[in-house]
Short mmCIF file of C-alpha atoms and ligand atoms in Angstrom, two decimals:
data_model
loop_
_atom_site.label_atom_id
_atom_site.label_comp_id
_atom_site.label_asym_id
_atom_site.label_seq_id
_atom_site.Cartn_x
_atom_site.Cartn_y
_atom_site.Cartn_z
CA MET A 1 -2.08 -12.34 -16.23
CA ASN A 2 -1.14 -10.88 -19.69
CA ILE A 3 -2.56 -7.58 -20.66
CA SER A 4 -2.28 -6.19 -24.02
CA PHE A 5 -3.93 -3.26 -26.12
CA ALA A 6 -5.49 -3.49 -29.42
CA ASP A 7 -7.99 -1.69 -31.78
CA VAL A 8 -11.48 -2.56 -31.33
CA SER A 9 -12.67 -5.93 -32.61
CA LEU A 10 -15.91 -7.98 -32.07
CA SER A 11 -14.91 -11.30 -33.62
CA LYS A 12 -12.59 -12.95 -30.87
CA PRO A 13 -13.72 -16.01 -29.05
CA GLY A 14 -13.76 -15.95 -24.95
CA ALA A 15 -15.70 -13.18 -23.23
CA ILE A 16 -16.30 -9.75 -24.22
CA ALA A 17 -16.54 -6.99 -21.90
CA LEU A 18 -17.93 -3.64 -22.40
CA VAL A 19 -17.05 -0.64 -20.07
CA VAL A 20 -20.18 1.68 -20.63
CA THR A 21 -21.34 4.94 -19.16
CA GLU A 22 -24.40 5.76 -17.58
CA GLY A 23 -27.28 6.77 -20.17
CA ASN A 24 -25.14 5.54 -22.92
CA ALA A 25 -24.79 1.91 -22.22
CA LEU A 26 -25.68 0.83 -25.94
CA ALA A 27 -23.53 3.16 -28.08
CA GLY A 28 -20.44 2.33 -29.98
CA ALA A 29 -19.34 -1.12 -30.06
CA ALA A 30 -22.39 -1.98 -27.81
CA ALA A 31 -24.74 -1.01 -30.62
CA GLU A 32 -22.97 -3.04 -32.91
CA LEU A 33 -22.80 -6.18 -30.91
CA ASP A 34 -26.67 -5.71 -29.98
CA ARG A 35 -27.23 -5.62 -33.85
CA LYS A 36 -25.09 -8.76 -34.46
CA THR A 37 -27.12 -10.60 -31.48
CA GLY A 38 -30.30 -9.63 -32.89
CA GLY A 39 -31.05 -7.26 -30.14
CA ALA A 40 -30.03 -9.36 -27.25
CA LEU A 41 -28.21 -6.58 -25.35
CA LYS A 42 -30.77 -4.28 -25.70
CA ARG A 43 -33.59 -6.77 -24.37
CA ALA A 44 -31.23 -7.76 -21.40
CA THR A 45 -30.40 -4.10 -20.49
CA LYS A 46 -34.15 -3.56 -20.28
CA SER A 47 -35.06 -6.66 -18.27
CA ALA A 48 -32.19 -6.13 -15.68
CA ASN A 49 -32.90 -2.34 -15.62
CA PHE A 50 -29.29 -1.57 -16.37
CA THR A 51 -28.54 1.85 -17.19
CA GLY A 52 -24.77 1.87 -16.66
CA LYS A 53 -24.58 3.19 -13.02
CA ALA A 54 -21.15 3.11 -11.37
CA GLY A 55 -20.46 -0.42 -10.12
CA SER A 56 -23.29 -2.25 -12.05
CA VAL A 57 -22.84 -5.22 -13.89
CA LEU A 58 -24.82 -7.01 -16.61
CA GLU A 59 -23.87 -10.51 -17.75
CA ILE A 60 -25.25 -12.08 -20.75
CA VAL A 61 -24.44 -15.61 -21.24
CA ALA A 62 -23.78 -17.10 -24.86
CA PRO A 63 -25.74 -14.82 -26.88
CA HIS A 64 -26.98 -15.87 -30.42
CA GLY A 65 -25.18 -14.55 -33.26
CA ILE A 66 -21.49 -14.09 -32.20
CA ALA A 67 -18.42 -16.14 -31.34
CA ALA A 68 -18.19 -14.72 -27.76
CA SER A 69 -19.10 -17.11 -24.75
CA ARG A 70 -20.63 -14.22 -22.87
CA VAL A 71 -21.06 -10.44 -22.87
CA LEU A 72 -20.41 -8.44 -19.75
CA LEU A 73 -21.51 -4.70 -19.49
CA LEU A 74 -19.76 -2.77 -16.70
CA GLY A 75 -21.30 0.56 -15.68
CA VAL A 76 -19.02 3.53 -14.60
CA GLY A 77 -21.59 6.12 -14.24
CA LYS A 78 -22.20 9.44 -15.94
CA ALA A 79 -19.37 10.34 -18.69
CA ALA A 80 -19.25 13.77 -16.95
CA GLU A 81 -18.64 12.63 -13.64
CA LEU A 82 -16.40 9.73 -14.81
CA ALA A 83 -13.90 8.75 -11.91
CA THR A 84 -10.56 6.78 -12.15
CA SER A 85 -11.76 4.48 -9.46
CA ALA A 86 -14.74 3.41 -11.41
CA LEU A 87 -12.72 2.47 -14.31
CA GLU A 88 -10.62 0.50 -12.14
CA ASN A 89 -13.27 -1.15 -10.22
CA ALA A 90 -15.00 -2.15 -13.53
CA GLY A 91 -11.40 -3.65 -14.63
CA GLY A 92 -11.27 -5.49 -11.43
CA GLU A 93 -14.91 -6.91 -11.68
CA ILE A 94 -14.32 -7.99 -15.02
CA VAL A 95 -11.39 -10.24 -13.88
CA GLY A 96 -13.48 -11.39 -10.76
CA ARG A 97 -16.20 -12.52 -13.19
CA LEU A 98 -13.97 -14.28 -15.41
CA GLU A 99 -12.40 -16.28 -12.71
CA ARG A 100 -15.54 -17.36 -11.35
CA ALA A 101 -16.78 -18.30 -14.95
CA LYS A 102 -13.46 -19.95 -15.54
CA GLU A 103 -12.97 -17.73 -18.71
CA ALA A 104 -9.33 -17.42 -19.60
CA ASN A 105 -9.30 -14.90 -22.06
CA ALA A 106 -11.24 -11.76 -22.48
CA SER A 107 -11.66 -8.80 -24.90
CA VAL A 108 -12.19 -5.67 -22.86
CA ILE A 109 -13.79 -2.86 -24.96
CA VAL A 110 -13.33 0.71 -23.60
CA ASP A 111 -14.93 2.63 -26.23
CA GLY A 112 -16.95 5.59 -25.09
CA ALA A 113 -16.08 5.67 -21.47
CA HIS A 114 -13.94 8.63 -21.30
CA SER A 115 -14.40 12.29 -20.20
CA ALA A 116 -13.00 15.98 -20.62
CA LYS A 117 -10.68 15.18 -17.92
CA ILE A 118 -9.86 11.54 -18.48
CA HIS A 119 -8.83 10.74 -21.97
CA ALA A 120 -9.66 7.74 -23.82
CA GLY A 121 -6.12 6.34 -23.64
CA ASP A 122 -5.93 7.08 -19.93
CA ALA A 123 -9.29 5.59 -19.28
CA ALA A 124 -8.37 2.43 -21.03
CA ALA A 125 -5.09 2.07 -18.85
CA ARG A 126 -7.18 2.56 -15.57
CA VAL A 127 -9.57 -0.10 -16.63
CA ALA A 128 -6.14 -2.27 -17.36
CA PHE A 129 -4.78 -1.51 -13.97
CA GLY A 130 -7.88 -2.34 -12.28
CA ALA A 131 -7.70 -5.78 -13.97
CA LYS A 132 -4.15 -6.16 -13.02
CA LEU A 133 -4.72 -5.36 -9.21
CA ARG A 134 -7.53 -7.91 -9.06
CA SER A 135 -5.32 -10.52 -10.74
CA TYR A 136 -2.84 -10.48 -7.73
CA LYS A 137 -2.78 -13.96 -6.17
CA PHE A 138 -0.75 -15.23 -3.14
CA ASP A 139 -1.07 -19.07 -3.52
CA LYS A 140 2.41 -20.11 -3.59
CA TYR A 141 2.06 -22.18 -0.30
CA LYS A 142 -0.81 -24.05 -1.98
CA THR A 143 0.33 -27.27 -3.12
CA LYS A 144 -3.06 -28.16 -4.73
CA LYS A 145 -4.63 -25.50 -6.62
CA LYS A 146 -8.24 -25.49 -6.25
CA ASP A 147 -9.79 -26.05 -9.78
CA GLU A 148 -13.00 -24.23 -8.94
CA SER A 149 -11.65 -20.94 -9.37
CA GLY A 150 -10.20 -20.21 -12.87
CA GLN A 151 -6.94 -18.34 -13.89
CA VAL A 152 -7.54 -15.54 -16.23
CA LYS A 153 -4.71 -15.63 -18.85
CA GLY A 154 -5.06 -12.81 -21.09
CA VAL A 155 -7.11 -9.53 -21.10
CA ALA A 156 -7.04 -7.70 -24.42
CA ILE A 157 -7.79 -4.04 -23.97
CA MET A 158 -9.45 -2.75 -26.92
CA THR A 159 -9.70 1.01 -27.69
CA LYS A 160 -8.96 3.18 -30.65
CA ALA A 161 -6.76 4.96 -28.36
CA ASN A 162 -4.61 1.79 -27.99
CA ALA A 163 -1.34 3.63 -28.36
CA ALA A 164 -1.90 6.08 -25.69
CA ALA A 165 -3.36 3.34 -23.47
CA ARG A 166 -0.47 1.20 -23.65
CA LYS A 167 1.81 4.23 -22.89
CA SER A 168 -0.32 5.00 -19.89
CA PHE A 169 -0.51 1.47 -18.63
CA ALA A 170 3.33 1.06 -18.70
CA THR A 171 3.79 3.65 -15.68
CA LEU A 172 0.73 2.14 -13.87
CA ASP A 173 2.04 -1.25 -14.34
CA LYS A 174 5.22 -0.24 -12.32
CA ILE A 175 2.86 1.24 -9.57
CA ALA A 176 1.28 -2.22 -9.51
CA GLY A 177 4.50 -3.75 -9.38
CA GLY A 178 5.31 -1.84 -6.24
CA MET A 179 2.05 -2.64 -4.80
CA PHE A 180 2.33 -6.37 -5.30
CA LEU A 181 5.78 -6.40 -3.77
CA ALA A 182 4.34 -4.62 -0.74
CA ARG A 183 1.31 -7.17 -0.79
CA ASP A 184 3.94 -10.12 -1.15
CA LEU A 185 5.85 -9.14 1.76
CA VAL A 186 2.92 -8.46 4.08
CA ASN A 187 1.52 -12.00 3.08
CA GLU A 188 4.44 -13.81 3.66
CA PRO A 189 4.66 -15.87 7.03
CA ALA A 190 7.29 -14.78 9.57
CA ASN A 191 9.16 -18.09 9.48
CA ILE A 192 10.04 -17.17 6.04
CA LEU A 193 10.37 -13.38 6.12
CA TYR A 194 12.39 -12.51 8.85
CA PRO A 195 14.67 -9.36 9.20
CA VAL A 196 17.59 -10.88 7.05
CA GLU A 197 15.34 -12.30 4.56
CA PHE A 198 13.54 -8.88 4.16
CA ALA A 199 16.65 -7.18 3.82
CA LYS A 200 17.76 -9.81 1.03
CA ARG A 201 14.31 -9.13 -0.70
CA VAL A 202 15.08 -5.39 -0.70
CA ARG A 203 18.49 -5.93 -2.39
CA ALA A 204 16.54 -6.92 -5.82
CA LEU A 205 15.49 -3.09 -6.11
CA ALA A 206 18.93 -2.75 -7.44
CA LYS A 207 17.48 -4.02 -10.63
CA VAL A 208 15.57 -0.73 -10.86
CA GLY A 209 18.56 1.32 -9.96
CA VAL A 210 17.71 1.88 -6.27
CA LYS A 211 20.82 1.72 -4.06
CA ILE A 212 20.61 -0.30 -0.89
CA GLU A 213 22.62 -0.30 2.21
CA VAL A 214 21.98 -2.91 5.09
CA LEU A 215 22.95 -2.08 8.47
CA GLY A 216 23.29 -5.13 11.00
CA GLU A 217 23.24 -5.12 14.88
CA ALA A 218 26.96 -4.26 15.05
CA GLN A 219 26.65 -1.07 13.11
CA MET A 220 23.52 -0.05 14.75
CA LYS A 221 24.96 -0.53 18.19
CA LYS A 222 27.84 1.72 17.05
CA LEU A 223 25.29 4.32 15.92
CA GLY A 224 23.74 4.04 19.61
CA MET A 225 20.47 2.73 18.24
CA GLY A 226 19.41 1.28 21.93
CA SER A 227 15.63 1.88 21.04
CA LEU A 228 15.53 -0.31 17.88
CA LEU A 229 17.88 -2.88 19.35
CA GLY A 230 16.26 -3.27 22.66
CA VAL A 231 12.96 -4.76 20.66
CA GLY A 232 15.09 -7.12 18.58
CA GLN A 233 17.05 -8.67 21.43
CA GLY A 234 14.83 -11.36 22.59
CA SER A 235 14.71 -12.85 19.14
CA VAL A 236 17.44 -15.25 17.55
CA ARG A 237 16.85 -13.46 14.26
CA GLU A 238 19.30 -10.41 13.82
CA SER A 239 17.57 -7.00 13.27
CA GLN A 240 18.39 -5.03 10.32
CA LEU A 241 18.21 -1.49 9.26
CA VAL A 242 17.62 -1.00 5.43
CA VAL A 243 18.44 2.07 3.54
CA MET A 244 17.33 2.66 0.13
CA ARG A 245 18.00 5.49 -2.20
CA TRP A 246 16.52 6.61 -5.48
CA ASN A 247 18.42 9.46 -7.10
CA GLY A 248 16.25 10.70 -9.99
CA GLY A 249 16.55 14.59 -9.08
CA LYS A 250 19.04 17.05 -9.31
CA ALA A 251 22.26 16.37 -7.20
CA THR A 252 21.39 19.33 -5.05
CA ASP A 253 17.74 18.71 -4.27
CA LYS A 254 17.19 17.51 -0.63
CA PRO A 255 15.50 14.09 -0.72
CA VAL A 256 12.22 13.20 0.37
CA ALA A 257 12.26 10.56 3.12
CA PHE A 258 9.87 7.70 3.95
CA ILE A 259 10.31 5.52 7.10
CA GLY A 260 8.67 2.05 7.65
CA LYS A 261 7.91 0.12 10.65
CA GLY A 262 8.97 -3.45 9.99
CA VAL A 263 8.18 -5.62 12.90
CA CYS A 264 8.63 -8.88 11.01
CA PHE A 265 6.31 -10.72 13.71
CA ASP A 266 5.11 -8.90 16.91
CA THR A 267 4.17 -11.47 19.78
CA GLY A 268 4.12 -8.42 22.10
CA GLY A 269 7.56 -9.54 23.64
CA ILE A 270 7.29 -10.28 27.56
CA SER A 271 4.09 -8.21 27.66
CA LEU A 272 2.64 -11.15 25.46
CA LYS A 273 -0.27 -10.66 23.42
CA PRO A 274 -3.32 -12.87 23.76
CA PRO A 275 -3.30 -15.82 21.25
CA ALA A 276 -6.35 -14.99 19.16
CA GLY A 277 -5.59 -13.49 16.21
CA MET A 278 -1.88 -13.37 16.94
CA GLU A 279 -1.15 -14.86 13.41
CA ASP A 280 -2.23 -11.29 12.03
CA MET A 281 1.08 -10.06 13.58
CA LYS A 282 3.13 -11.26 10.55
CA GLY A 283 1.65 -8.38 8.85
CA ASP A 284 3.26 -5.95 11.30
CA MET A 285 5.92 -5.00 8.73
CA GLY A 286 3.20 -3.33 6.38
CA GLY A 287 4.87 0.03 6.83
CA ALA A 288 8.25 -1.23 5.79
CA ALA A 289 6.66 -3.38 3.02
CA ALA A 290 4.96 0.09 1.77
CA VAL A 291 8.20 1.91 1.66
CA THR A 292 9.75 -0.90 -0.06
CA GLY A 293 7.07 -0.88 -2.70
CA LEU A 294 7.13 2.71 -3.12
CA MET A 295 10.83 2.89 -3.65
CA TYR A 296 10.58 0.13 -6.37
CA ALA A 297 7.95 2.10 -8.06
CA LEU A 298 9.79 5.29 -7.94
CA GLY A 299 13.03 3.71 -9.42
CA ALA A 300 10.96 1.61 -12.01
CA ARG A 301 9.05 4.57 -13.12
CA LYS A 302 12.31 6.69 -13.02
CA ALA A 303 10.53 9.52 -10.94
CA LYS A 304 12.41 12.67 -11.20
CA VAL A 305 12.85 13.06 -7.33
CA ASN A 306 15.54 12.14 -4.88
CA ALA A 307 14.16 9.80 -2.32
CA VAL A 308 15.03 7.71 0.36
CA GLY A 309 13.51 4.84 2.18
CA VAL A 310 14.49 3.73 5.67
CA ILE A 311 13.02 0.72 7.15
CA GLY A 312 13.72 -0.92 10.74
CA LEU A 313 13.35 -4.55 10.64
CA VAL A 314 13.04 -6.74 13.93
CA GLU A 315 11.28 -9.33 15.52
CA ASN A 316 9.61 -8.83 18.87
CA MET A 317 9.73 -11.95 20.91
CA PRO A 318 9.60 -13.29 24.51
CA ASP A 319 12.91 -14.94 25.56
CA GLY A 320 15.33 -15.27 28.63
CA ASN A 321 17.19 -12.15 26.70
CA ALA A 322 14.09 -10.04 25.85
CA GLN A 323 13.60 -6.67 27.08
CA ARG A 324 11.65 -6.26 30.21
CA PRO A 325 8.79 -3.87 31.21
CA GLY A 326 10.76 -1.16 33.16
CA ASP A 327 13.86 -1.34 31.35
CA ILE A 328 15.29 1.84 30.21
CA VAL A 329 16.91 1.99 26.81
CA THR A 330 19.02 5.23 25.33
CA SER A 331 18.00 6.18 21.93
CA MET A 332 20.40 7.37 19.14
CA SER A 333 18.97 10.82 19.77
CA GLY A 334 20.33 10.50 23.29
CA GLN A 335 16.84 10.42 24.96
CA THR A 336 16.05 7.73 27.47
CA ILE A 337 13.07 5.71 27.23
CA GLU A 338 11.31 3.78 30.04
CA VAL A 339 9.65 0.58 28.26
CA ILE A 340 6.39 0.31 30.30
CA ASN A 341 5.05 -2.41 27.70
CA THR A 342 7.22 -4.22 25.53
CA ASP A 343 4.15 -4.72 23.02
CA ALA A 344 4.37 -1.00 22.19
CA GLU A 345 7.33 -1.80 20.16
CA GLY A 346 6.84 0.20 16.86
CA ARG A 347 7.52 3.42 18.13
CA LEU A 348 10.87 2.19 19.69
CA VAL A 349 11.98 1.06 16.19
CA LEU A 350 10.81 4.34 14.54
CA ALA A 351 12.32 6.49 17.19
CA ASP A 352 15.81 5.34 15.95
CA ALA A 353 15.04 5.10 12.27
CA LEU A 354 13.48 8.67 12.32
CA TRP A 355 16.42 10.16 14.19
CA TYR A 356 18.86 8.44 11.61
CA THR A 357 16.82 9.52 8.66
CA GLN A 358 16.76 13.05 9.92
CA ASN A 359 20.24 13.43 10.74
CA ARG A 360 22.00 11.54 7.77
CA PHE A 361 19.74 12.88 5.04
CA LYS A 362 18.44 16.28 5.87
CA PRO A 363 15.30 15.47 4.10
CA LYS A 364 12.60 17.85 2.68
CA PHE A 365 10.04 16.00 4.66
CA MET A 366 9.85 12.59 6.55
CA ILE A 367 6.56 10.42 6.11
CA ASP A 368 6.54 7.33 8.34
CA LEU A 369 4.24 4.37 7.78
CA ALA A 370 3.54 2.06 10.93
CA THR A 371 1.00 -0.65 11.76
CA LEU A 372 1.34 1.17 15.15
CA THR A 373 -1.89 0.84 17.41
CA GLY A 374 -4.89 -1.22 17.49
CA ALA A 375 -6.49 2.06 18.78
CA ILE A 376 -6.48 3.56 15.25
CA MET A 377 -9.14 1.01 14.23
CA VAL A 378 -11.24 1.83 17.24
CA ALA A 379 -11.11 5.57 16.08
CA LEU A 380 -11.29 4.93 12.02
CA GLY A 381 -12.11 1.59 11.28
CA LYS A 382 -10.53 0.13 8.22
CA GLU A 383 -11.62 2.87 5.60
CA TYR A 384 -8.96 5.64 6.54
CA ALA A 385 -5.62 5.54 7.99
CA GLY A 386 -4.69 7.88 10.77
CA LEU A 387 -2.73 11.03 10.01
CA PHE A 388 -0.73 12.84 12.49
CA SER A 389 1.65 15.73 11.63
CA ASN A 390 3.57 18.87 12.43
CA ASP A 391 2.67 20.32 8.98
CA ASP A 392 -0.37 21.72 7.26
CA LYS A 393 0.66 21.81 3.69
CA LEU A 394 1.89 18.16 3.69
CA SER A 395 -1.23 16.98 5.62
CA THR A 396 -3.41 18.59 3.09
CA GLN A 397 -1.64 17.25 -0.02
CA LEU A 398 -1.75 13.89 1.35
CA ALA A 399 -5.35 14.11 1.96
CA GLU A 400 -5.90 14.94 -1.60
CA VAL A 401 -3.92 12.54 -3.33
CA GLY A 402 -5.32 9.85 -0.77
CA GLU A 403 -8.80 10.55 -1.89
CA ALA A 404 -7.87 10.44 -5.54
CA GLU A 405 -6.13 7.10 -5.13
CA GLY A 406 -8.67 5.47 -2.86
CA GLU A 407 -6.07 5.29 0.17
CA LYS A 408 -7.86 7.63 2.29
CA VAL A 409 -6.22 9.39 5.41
CA TRP A 410 -7.95 11.34 8.49
CA ARG A 411 -6.06 13.80 10.27
CA MET A 412 -5.97 13.33 14.07
CA PRO A 413 -5.12 15.98 16.61
CA MET A 414 -1.67 16.38 18.53
CA GLY A 415 -0.76 18.64 21.26
CA PRO A 416 1.32 19.38 24.64
CA ALA A 417 -1.45 17.82 26.71
CA TYR A 418 -1.08 14.50 24.81
CA ASP A 419 2.67 14.88 25.03
CA LYS A 420 2.47 15.01 28.69
CA MET A 421 0.85 11.69 29.00
CA ILE A 422 4.17 9.91 28.05
CA ASP A 423 6.48 11.76 30.49
CA SER A 424 8.08 9.13 32.65
CA ARG A 425 9.06 9.07 36.43
CA PHE A 426 12.41 7.56 35.77
CA ALA A 427 13.51 8.26 32.12
CA ASP A 428 12.94 11.20 29.47
CA MET A 429 9.68 9.45 28.45
CA LYS A 430 7.76 6.37 28.61
CA ASN A 431 6.67 4.02 25.73
CA THR A 432 2.90 4.34 26.51
CA GLY A 433 0.41 6.49 27.81
CA SER A 434 -2.76 5.37 29.10
CA ARG A 435 -5.53 3.74 27.31
CA ASP A 436 -7.13 7.27 26.13
CA GLY A 437 -5.79 8.32 23.10
CA GLY A 438 -3.54 5.43 22.37
CA SER A 439 -2.87 6.37 18.59
CA ILE A 440 -2.37 10.08 19.61
CA THR A 441 0.20 9.40 22.46
CA ALA A 442 1.81 6.76 19.99
CA ALA A 443 2.30 9.81 17.66
CA GLN A 444 3.37 12.15 20.31
CA PHE A 445 6.06 9.68 21.19
CA LEU A 446 7.44 9.63 17.56
CA GLN A 447 7.41 13.48 17.36
CA ARG A 448 9.93 13.43 20.30
CA PHE A 449 12.39 12.18 17.42
CA VAL A 450 11.55 14.66 15.13
CA ASN A 451 13.31 18.19 14.89
CA ASP A 452 12.22 21.05 12.56
CA VAL A 453 11.43 19.11 9.58
CA PRO A 454 7.95 18.53 8.09
CA TRP A 455 6.82 15.20 9.22
CA VAL A 456 3.86 12.76 8.87
CA HIS A 457 3.02 9.64 10.72
CA LEU A 458 0.54 7.25 9.14
CA ASP A 459 -0.86 4.65 11.34
CA ILE A 460 -1.95 1.74 9.07
CA ALA A 461 -2.95 -0.72 11.50
CA GLY A 462 -6.19 -0.78 9.97
CA THR A 463 -5.58 -0.56 6.63
CA ALA A 464 -2.45 -2.55 5.73
CA MET A 465 -3.85 -5.82 6.17
CA ALA A 466 -7.06 -7.87 6.76
CA SER A 467 -8.78 -4.99 4.91
CA PRO A 468 -12.09 -5.77 3.28
CA ALA A 469 -12.15 -7.39 -0.04
CA THR A 470 -12.77 -4.80 -2.93
CA ALA A 471 -13.10 -4.95 -6.76
CA ILE A 472 -9.50 -4.35 -6.87
CA ASN A 473 -8.08 -5.96 -3.98
CA GLN A 474 -8.83 -9.37 -2.55
CA SER A 475 -5.52 -9.86 -0.88
CA TRP A 476 -5.11 -9.99 2.93
CA GLY A 477 -2.29 -7.61 2.54
CA SER A 478 -3.23 -4.71 0.78
CA GLY A 479 -0.20 -2.98 -0.13
CA TRP A 480 -1.53 0.32 1.34
CA GLY A 481 0.81 3.46 1.23
CA VAL A 482 2.40 2.69 -2.05
CA ARG A 483 -0.40 4.57 -4.27
CA ILE A 484 -0.90 7.46 -2.14
CA LEU A 485 2.98 8.25 -1.59
CA ASN A 486 3.80 7.58 -5.34
CA ARG A 487 0.95 10.18 -6.03
CA LEU A 488 2.13 12.60 -3.74
CA VAL A 489 5.51 12.52 -5.21
CA GLU A 490 4.22 12.62 -8.77
CA ASP A 491 2.01 15.43 -8.14
CA TYR A 492 3.85 17.81 -5.89
CA TYR A 493 7.54 16.61 -5.58
CA GLU A 494 8.74 15.88 -9.32
CA ALA A 495 10.94 18.37 -11.20
N1 BES B 501 1.35 -4.04 16.25
C1 BES B 501 0.59 -3.70 17.15
C2 BES B 501 -0.74 -2.82 16.65
C3 BES B 501 -1.60 -3.61 15.77
C4 BES B 501 -2.55 -4.15 16.38
C5 BES B 501 -1.43 -3.61 14.29
C6 BES B 501 -3.51 -4.76 15.63
C7 BES B 501 -2.46 -4.38 13.55
C8 BES B 501 -3.52 -4.90 14.23
C9 BES B 501 1.44 -2.69 18.07
O1 BES B 501 2.77 -2.97 17.96
C10 BES B 501 0.86 -2.92 19.53
O2 BES B 501 0.91 -3.80 19.74
N2 BES B 501 0.30 -1.85 19.92
C11 BES B 501 -0.47 -1.85 21.12
C12 BES B 501 0.10 -0.69 21.90
C13 BES B 501 -0.27 -0.72 23.45
C14 BES B 501 0.61 -1.91 24.07
C15 BES B 501 0.19 0.72 23.96
C16 BES B 501 -1.83 -2.00 21.10
O3 BES B 501 -2.23 -1.41 20.15
O4 BES B 501 -2.42 -2.45 21.86
MN1 MN B 502 3.24 -4.60 19.51
ZN1 ZN B 503 3.47 -3.86 16.60
#
């Protein structure tokens, strides 16, 4: 879908969409359209009780007096309370409606929908961003494209502030690029996207200036990563550890670090999962996908920060060579782990990835993302990701930027009583606690591989995939994590 920016014009064919504020639905360009159509807009808003509340839509098909095939009015609420999310949702809703109506092109007028906080150019750019995010499709494996759903070819965003909008959107478009990359990676099936293929796709980030290193099993073995390697040992696919580096800050600045769980498929291993819904476990690399999408976005928009991304890529399979319950592995940290349940594999991968990142890069902070536990969905559903941390400041910053970006996090408790639950009879620790507090004991496990550095663990099992469709996301893989972390960097860690 092509997005362009232009000055306001009411004479284009195709559909016209007007983004309007509450109580002011028929001002500006809308008033002019109302005149041209002999009062059709006024009559329609009255009959439909349309006032411009956030999320409301009014569709007027083929009104008399203008070339346009239809006019859409999209409410974004009161100007004084204008939120970027309402603007994005309006943009998304427009594309959804155009697809259903099989309209190929639309003029989207963002005329009066701005505020003291959100300037006209930024407001229009947010509408464009929403439209772009909604346009995402993952249909590469459909050999027969369904013709019931149309494809929107072009959206012209019209505003007097079109130069400012174009500039503002240029950055958002790069973030969308990172989100789409993350969505693609999550949506890909595991026969296509196994660790080596994932690493190969990460190499493409070189084009935005991100430096890539890939470690294979031999190198990881030398480093002593027995915890990560144990997970992948039942798979015919080679495990990989990928390091991404973006150096946009001062040479002396410590990097910020992001670590992702990349289980390309999680069968559970010898502790085999039940068949129902197991296909969803192709998305068990959602953390690694988010880190990859984030690093792309940081590089593409030339963020003034030093950042590293480290992803542990494995496939968790049952096999004659697979790891067994009761096996004891030695992690890179030297700590030993009794593997009680081979299905609690994500923490085993992260243990070595966290240790490696911390020791090699001495980062300012570490944030890991992982589709780690089913239990986080029992606690929080699919609205919030679980946040676990040793640092109040970083936790507060993430809660704030998450709210602003629509990727929300909720902090969960940690502490010594939970930590005790993973003490093992035979080794330094075991990889599961009891059923109680399953997401918390998983976080306690990770914390045993974190020293003094500020650290956050985000459990994204509920948000990375199969999340409810919204105005701006209809994809199974949501790309969750790219937005919140990009915003964290932008607001707090760029020079
Ligand atoms: N990848 C799963 C967690 C998961 C479940 C993610 C559903 C997304 C949707 C993880 O590896 C896992 O299997 N966790 C176990 C841990 C248990 C064995 C302690 C779980 O949640 O049941
Ligand atoms: Mn598992
Ligand atoms: Zn898993």
